[in-house]
Amino acid sequence: GTWTCQSTCTLSTMQSSKTLLNKRLLLISRPHGNPKAEDFLLDEKYISNIPPNGGLIIQNLFISIDPAMRGWMSSAKSYLPPVKLNNVMRASTVGKVITSDTSRFPVGSFVRYEDGGVQSYTITS
């Protein structure tokens, strides 16, 4: 995915825990007709709050829900490959950098991420 820095600010408090609870929406089956709740699984997974080398962790604040998602759930050929089963549902996001290992995106920066997914946090490298 690509990162776009929208603005920066100072985050007054850092995460005190070494883990974050990441709530994720997983695609578990390909919808036939309209998507149903049974096609998804709301999963909770603890993740480290330490970013990978040169990466960052984004707390997703806004998630784009749009018609393109319907095509991404299908196995039909499209401009992007389908979302793999048991993976986080693809979505564009806007969020706040909460930990960073790059001077390009300091803690407190707001970013738009094209593949943040339907989840609480995105880890990038």
Coordinates of N, CA and C in Angstrom, one line a residue:
G1 N 0.8 -1.2 0.0 CA 0.0 0.0 0.0 C 0.9 1.3 0.0
T2 N 0.2 2.4 -0.2 CA 0.9 3.6 -0.2 C 0.5 4.5 1.0
W3 N 1.4 5.3 1.5 CA 1.2 6.1 2.7 C 1.1 7.6 2.2
T4 N 0.1 8.3 2.7 CA 0.0 9.7 2.4 C -0.1 10.5 3.8
C5 N 0.9 11.3 4.1 CA 0.8 12.1 5.3 C -0.1 13.3 5.1
Q6 N -1.1 13.4 5.9 CA -2.1 14.5 5.7 C -1.7 15.7 6.6
S7 N -1.3 15.4 7.8 CA -0.9 16.5 8.8 C -0.2 15.8 9.9
T8 N 0.4 16.6 10.8 CA 1.1 16.1 11.9 C 0.6 16.8 13.2
C9 N 0.7 16.1 14.3 CA 0.4 16.7 15.6 C 1.2 15.9 16.6
T10 N 1.1 16.3 17.9 CA 1.8 15.7 18.9 C 0.9 14.8 19.7
L11 N 1.2 13.6 19.9 CA 0.4 12.6 20.7 C 0.9 12.8 22.2
S12 N 0.0 13.2 23.1 CA 0.4 13.5 24.4 C 0.7 12.2 25.3
T13 N 0.1 11.1 24.9 CA 0.4 9.9 25.7 C 0.8 8.7 24.8
M14 N 1.7 8.0 25.2 CA 2.1 6.8 24.5 C 1.3 5.6 25.0
Q15 N 1.3 4.5 24.2 CA 0.7 3.3 24.7 C 1.5 2.7 25.8
S16 N 0.9 2.4 27.0 CA 1.6 1.9 28.1 C 1.8 0.4 28.0
S17 N 0.9 -0.3 27.3 CA 1.0 -1.7 27.2 C 1.9 -2.1 26.0
K18 N 2.4 -3.3 26.0 CA 3.2 -3.8 24.9 C 2.4 -4.4 23.8
T19 N 1.1 -4.5 24.1 CA 0.2 -5.1 23.1 C -1.0 -4.3 22.8
L20 N -1.6 -4.5 21.7 CA -2.9 -3.8 21.3 C -3.9 -4.9 20.9
L21 N -5.2 -4.7 21.2 CA -6.2 -5.6 20.8 C -6.7 -5.1 19.4
N22 N -6.4 -5.9 18.4 CA -6.8 -5.6 17.0 C -8.1 -6.3 16.7
K23 N -9.2 -5.6 16.5 CA -10.4 -6.2 16.0 C -10.4 -6.2 14.5
R24 N -10.6 -7.3 13.9 CA -10.5 -7.5 12.5 C -11.7 -8.2 11.9
L25 N -12.2 -7.7 10.7 CA -13.3 -8.4 10.0 C -12.6 -9.2 8.9
L26 N -12.8 -10.6 9.1 CA -12.2 -11.5 8.1 C -13.3 -12.0 7.2
L27 N -12.9 -12.1 5.9 CA -13.8 -12.7 4.9 C -13.5 -14.3 5.0
I28 N -14.6 -15.0 5.4 CA -14.4 -16.4 5.6 C -15.1 -17.3 4.5
S29 N -16.0 -16.7 3.7 CA -16.5 -17.4 2.5 C -16.9 -16.4 1.5
R30 N -16.9 -16.8 0.2 CA -17.3 -16.0 -0.9 C -18.8 -15.8 -0.9
P31 N -19.3 -14.6 -0.9 CA -20.8 -14.4 -0.9 C -21.4 -14.9 -2.2
H32 N -22.6 -15.5 -2.1 CA -23.4 -15.8 -3.3 C -24.6 -15.0 -3.2
G33 N -24.7 -14.0 -4.1 CA -25.8 -13.0 -4.0 C -25.3 -11.9 -3.1
N34 N -26.2 -11.4 -2.3 CA -25.8 -10.3 -1.3 C -24.9 -10.9 -0.2
P35 N -23.9 -10.2 0.3 CA -23.1 -10.6 1.4 C -24.0 -10.8 2.7
K36 N -23.7 -11.8 3.4 CA -24.4 -12.1 4.7 C -23.4 -12.1 5.8
A37 N -23.9 -12.0 7.0 CA -23.1 -12.0 8.2 C -22.2 -13.3 8.3
E38 N -22.8 -14.4 7.8 CA -22.1 -15.7 7.8 C -20.9 -15.7 6.9
D39 N -20.7 -14.7 6.0 CA -19.5 -14.7 5.2 C -18.3 -14.0 5.9
F40 N -18.5 -13.5 7.1 CA -17.5 -12.8 7.8 C -17.3 -13.4 9.2
L41 N -16.2 -13.0 9.8 CA -15.9 -13.4 11.2 C -15.2 -12.2 11.8
L42 N -15.8 -11.7 12.9 CA -15.2 -10.6 13.7 C -14.1 -11.3 14.6
D43 N -12.9 -11.0 14.4 CA -11.8 -11.7 15.1 C -11.1 -10.7 16.0
E44 N -10.6 -11.1 17.1 CA -9.8 -10.3 18.0 C -8.4 -10.9 18.1
K45 N -7.4 -10.1 17.9 CA -6.0 -10.7 18.0 C -5.1 -9.6 18.7
Y46 N -4.3 -10.0 19.7 CA -3.3 -9.1 20.3 C -2.1 -9.0 19.4
I47 N -1.7 -7.8 19.2 CA -0.5 -7.5 18.3 C 0.5 -6.6 19.2
S48 N 1.7 -6.7 18.8 CA 2.7 -5.9 19.5 C 2.5 -4.4 19.1
N49 N 2.8 -3.5 20.0 CA 2.8 -2.1 19.7 C 4.1 -1.5 19.2
I50 N 5.1 -2.4 19.0 CA 6.4 -2.0 18.5 C 6.4 -2.2 17.0
P51 N 6.6 -1.1 16.2 CA 6.5 -1.2 14.7 C 7.7 -2.0 14.2
P52 N 7.5 -2.6 13.0 CA 8.6 -3.2 12.3 C 9.7 -2.2 11.9
N53 N 10.9 -2.6 11.6 CA 12.0 -1.7 11.2 C 11.5 -0.9 10.0
G54 N 11.6 0.4 10.2 CA 11.2 1.4 9.1 C 9.7 1.5 8.9
G55 N 8.9 0.9 9.8 CA 7.4 0.8 9.7 C 6.7 1.6 10.7
L56 N 5.4 1.4 10.8 CA 4.6 2.1 11.8 C 3.3 1.4 12.0
I57 N 2.7 1.8 13.1 CA 1.4 1.2 13.5 C 0.4 2.3 13.4
I58 N -0.7 2.1 12.7 CA -1.7 3.1 12.5 C -3.0 2.7 13.2
Q59 N -3.6 3.6 14.0 CA -4.9 3.3 14.6 C -5.9 3.8 13.6
N60 N -6.7 2.9 13.0 CA -7.6 3.3 12.0 C -8.8 4.0 12.6
L61 N -9.1 5.2 12.1 CA -10.2 6.1 12.6 C -11.4 6.1 11.7
F62 N -11.1 5.9 10.4 CA -12.2 5.9 9.3 C -11.9 4.8 8.4
I63 N -12.9 4.0 8.0 CA -12.7 2.9 7.1 C -13.7 3.2 6.0
S64 N -13.3 3.1 4.7 CA -14.1 3.3 3.6 C -14.9 2.0 3.3
I65 N -16.2 2.2 3.2 CA -17.1 1.0 2.8 C -17.6 1.5 1.5
D66 N -17.2 0.8 0.4 CA -17.7 1.2 -0.9 C -18.0 0.0 -1.8
P67 N -18.7 0.3 -3.0 CA -19.1 -0.8 -3.8 C -18.0 -1.7 -4.4
A68 N -16.8 -1.2 -4.5 CA -15.6 -2.0 -4.9 C -15.4 -3.2 -4.1
M69 N -15.8 -3.2 -2.8 CA -15.6 -4.3 -1.9 C -16.3 -5.5 -2.4
R70 N -17.5 -5.3 -3.0 CA -18.3 -6.5 -3.5 C -17.4 -7.3 -4.5
G71 N -16.7 -6.6 -5.4 CA -15.9 -7.2 -6.4 C -14.7 -7.9 -5.7
W72 N -14.1 -7.3 -4.7 CA -13.0 -7.9 -4.0 C -13.3 -9.2 -3.3
M73 N -14.6 -9.4 -2.9 CA -15.0 -10.6 -2.2 C -15.2 -11.7 -3.2
S74 N -15.4 -11.4 -4.5 CA -15.6 -12.4 -5.5 C -14.3 -13.0 -6.0
S75 N -14.3 -14.2 -6.5 CA -13.1 -14.9 -7.0 C -12.9 -14.5 -8.5
A76 N -13.9 -13.7 -9.1 CA -13.8 -13.3 -10.5 C -12.6 -12.4 -10.7
K77 N -12.0 -12.4 -11.9 CA -10.9 -11.5 -12.3 C -11.3 -10.1 -12.2
S78 N -10.5 -9.2 -11.6 CA -10.8 -7.8 -11.4 C -9.4 -7.1 -11.5
Y79 N -9.5 -5.7 -11.3 CA -8.3 -4.9 -11.3 C -7.4 -5.2 -10.1
L80 N -7.9 -5.7 -9.1 CA -7.2 -6.2 -7.9 C -7.5 -7.6 -7.6
P81 N -6.5 -8.4 -7.1 CA -6.8 -9.8 -6.8 C -7.9 -9.9 -5.7
P82 N -8.6 -10.9 -5.7 CA -9.7 -11.1 -4.6 C -9.0 -11.1 -3.2
V83 N -9.8 -10.7 -2.2 CA -9.4 -10.9 -0.8 C -9.3 -12.4 -0.6
K84 N -8.2 -12.9 0.0 CA -8.1 -14.3 0.3 C -9.0 -14.6 1.4
L85 N -9.5 -15.8 1.4 CA -10.4 -16.3 2.5 C -9.6 -16.3 3.8
N86 N -10.2 -16.0 4.9 CA -9.7 -15.9 6.2 C -8.7 -14.8 6.4
N87 N -8.7 -13.8 5.5 CA -7.9 -12.6 5.6 C -8.8 -11.4 5.9
V88 N -8.1 -10.3 6.4 CA -8.8 -9.1 6.7 C -9.5 -8.5 5.4
M89 N -10.7 -8.1 5.6 CA -11.4 -7.5 4.4 C -10.7 -6.2 4.0
R90 N -10.4 -6.1 2.7 CA -9.7 -4.9 2.2 C -10.5 -3.7 2.3
A91 N -9.9 -2.6 2.6 CA -10.6 -1.3 2.6 C -9.5 -0.2 2.8
S92 N -9.8 1.0 2.2 CA -9.0 2.2 2.5 C -9.3 2.7 3.8
T93 N -8.3 3.3 4.5 CA -8.5 3.8 5.8 C -7.8 5.2 6.0
V94 N -8.3 5.9 7.0 CA -7.6 7.1 7.5 C -7.4 6.8 9.0
G95 N -6.1 7.1 9.4 CA -5.8 6.8 10.8 C -4.7 7.7 11.3
K96 N -4.4 7.4 12.6 CA -3.4 8.2 13.3 C -2.2 7.3 13.6
V97 N -1.0 7.7 13.4 CA 0.2 6.9 13.7 C 0.4 6.9 15.2
I98 N 0.4 5.7 15.8 CA 0.6 5.6 17.2 C 2.0 5.2 17.6
T99 N 2.7 4.5 16.8 CA 4.1 4.1 16.9 C 4.7 4.1 15.6
S100 N 6.0 4.6 15.6 CA 6.7 4.8 14.3 C 8.2 4.5 14.4
D101 N 8.7 3.9 13.3 CA 10.1 3.7 13.2 C 10.6 4.3 11.9
T102 N 10.0 5.5 11.6 CA 10.4 6.2 10.4 C 10.2 7.7 10.7
S103 N 11.2 8.5 10.3 CA 11.0 10.0 10.5 C 10.0 10.6 9.5
R104 N 9.7 9.8 8.5 CA 8.7 10.3 7.4 C 7.3 10.4 8.0
F105 N 7.0 9.6 9.0 CA 5.7 9.6 9.6 C 5.8 9.6 11.1
P106 N 6.0 10.7 11.8 CA 6.1 10.7 13.2 C 4.8 10.4 13.9
V107 N 5.0 9.9 15.2 CA 3.8 9.7 16.0 C 2.9 10.9 16.0
G108 N 1.6 10.7 15.8 CA 0.6 11.7 15.8 C 0.2 12.1 14.4
S109 N 1.0 11.7 13.4 CA 0.6 12.0 12.0 C -0.7 11.3 11.6
F110 N -1.5 12.0 10.8 CA -2.7 11.4 10.2 C -2.3 10.9 8.8
V111 N -2.7 9.7 8.5 CA -2.4 9.1 7.2 C -3.6 8.5 6.5
R112 N -3.6 8.4 5.2 CA -4.5 7.7 4.4 C -3.8 6.5 3.9
Y113 N -4.3 5.3 4.1 CA -3.6 4.0 3.7 C -4.6 3.3 2.8
E114 N -4.1 2.9 1.6 CA -5.0 2.3 0.6 C -5.4 0.8 1.0
D115 N -4.6 0.2 1.8 CA -4.9 -1.2 2.1 C -4.9 -1.5 3.6
G116 N -5.5 -0.5 4.4 CA -5.5 -0.7 5.8 C -6.4 -1.8 6.3
G117 N -7.5 -2.0 5.6 CA -8.4 -3.1 5.9 C -9.4 -2.8 7.0
V118 N -10.4 -3.6 7.2 CA -11.4 -3.4 8.2 C -10.9 -4.0 9.5
Q119 N -10.1 -3.2 10.2 CA -9.5 -3.6 11.5 C -9.2 -2.4 12.3
S120 N -8.9 -2.6 13.6 CA -8.6 -1.4 14.5 C -7.3 -0.8 14.2
Y121 N -6.3 -1.6 13.9 CA -4.9 -1.2 13.7 C -4.3 -1.8 12.4
T122 N -3.5 -1.0 11.7 CA -2.7 -1.5 10.6 C -1.3 -1.4 10.9
I123 N -0.5 -2.5 10.6 CA 0.9 -2.5 10.7 C 1.5 -2.4 9.4
T124 N 2.4 -1.5 9.1 CA 3.1 -1.3 7.8 C 4.6 -1.4 8.0
S125 N 5.2 -1.7 6.9 CA 6.7 -1.7 6.9 C 7.2 -1.1 5.7

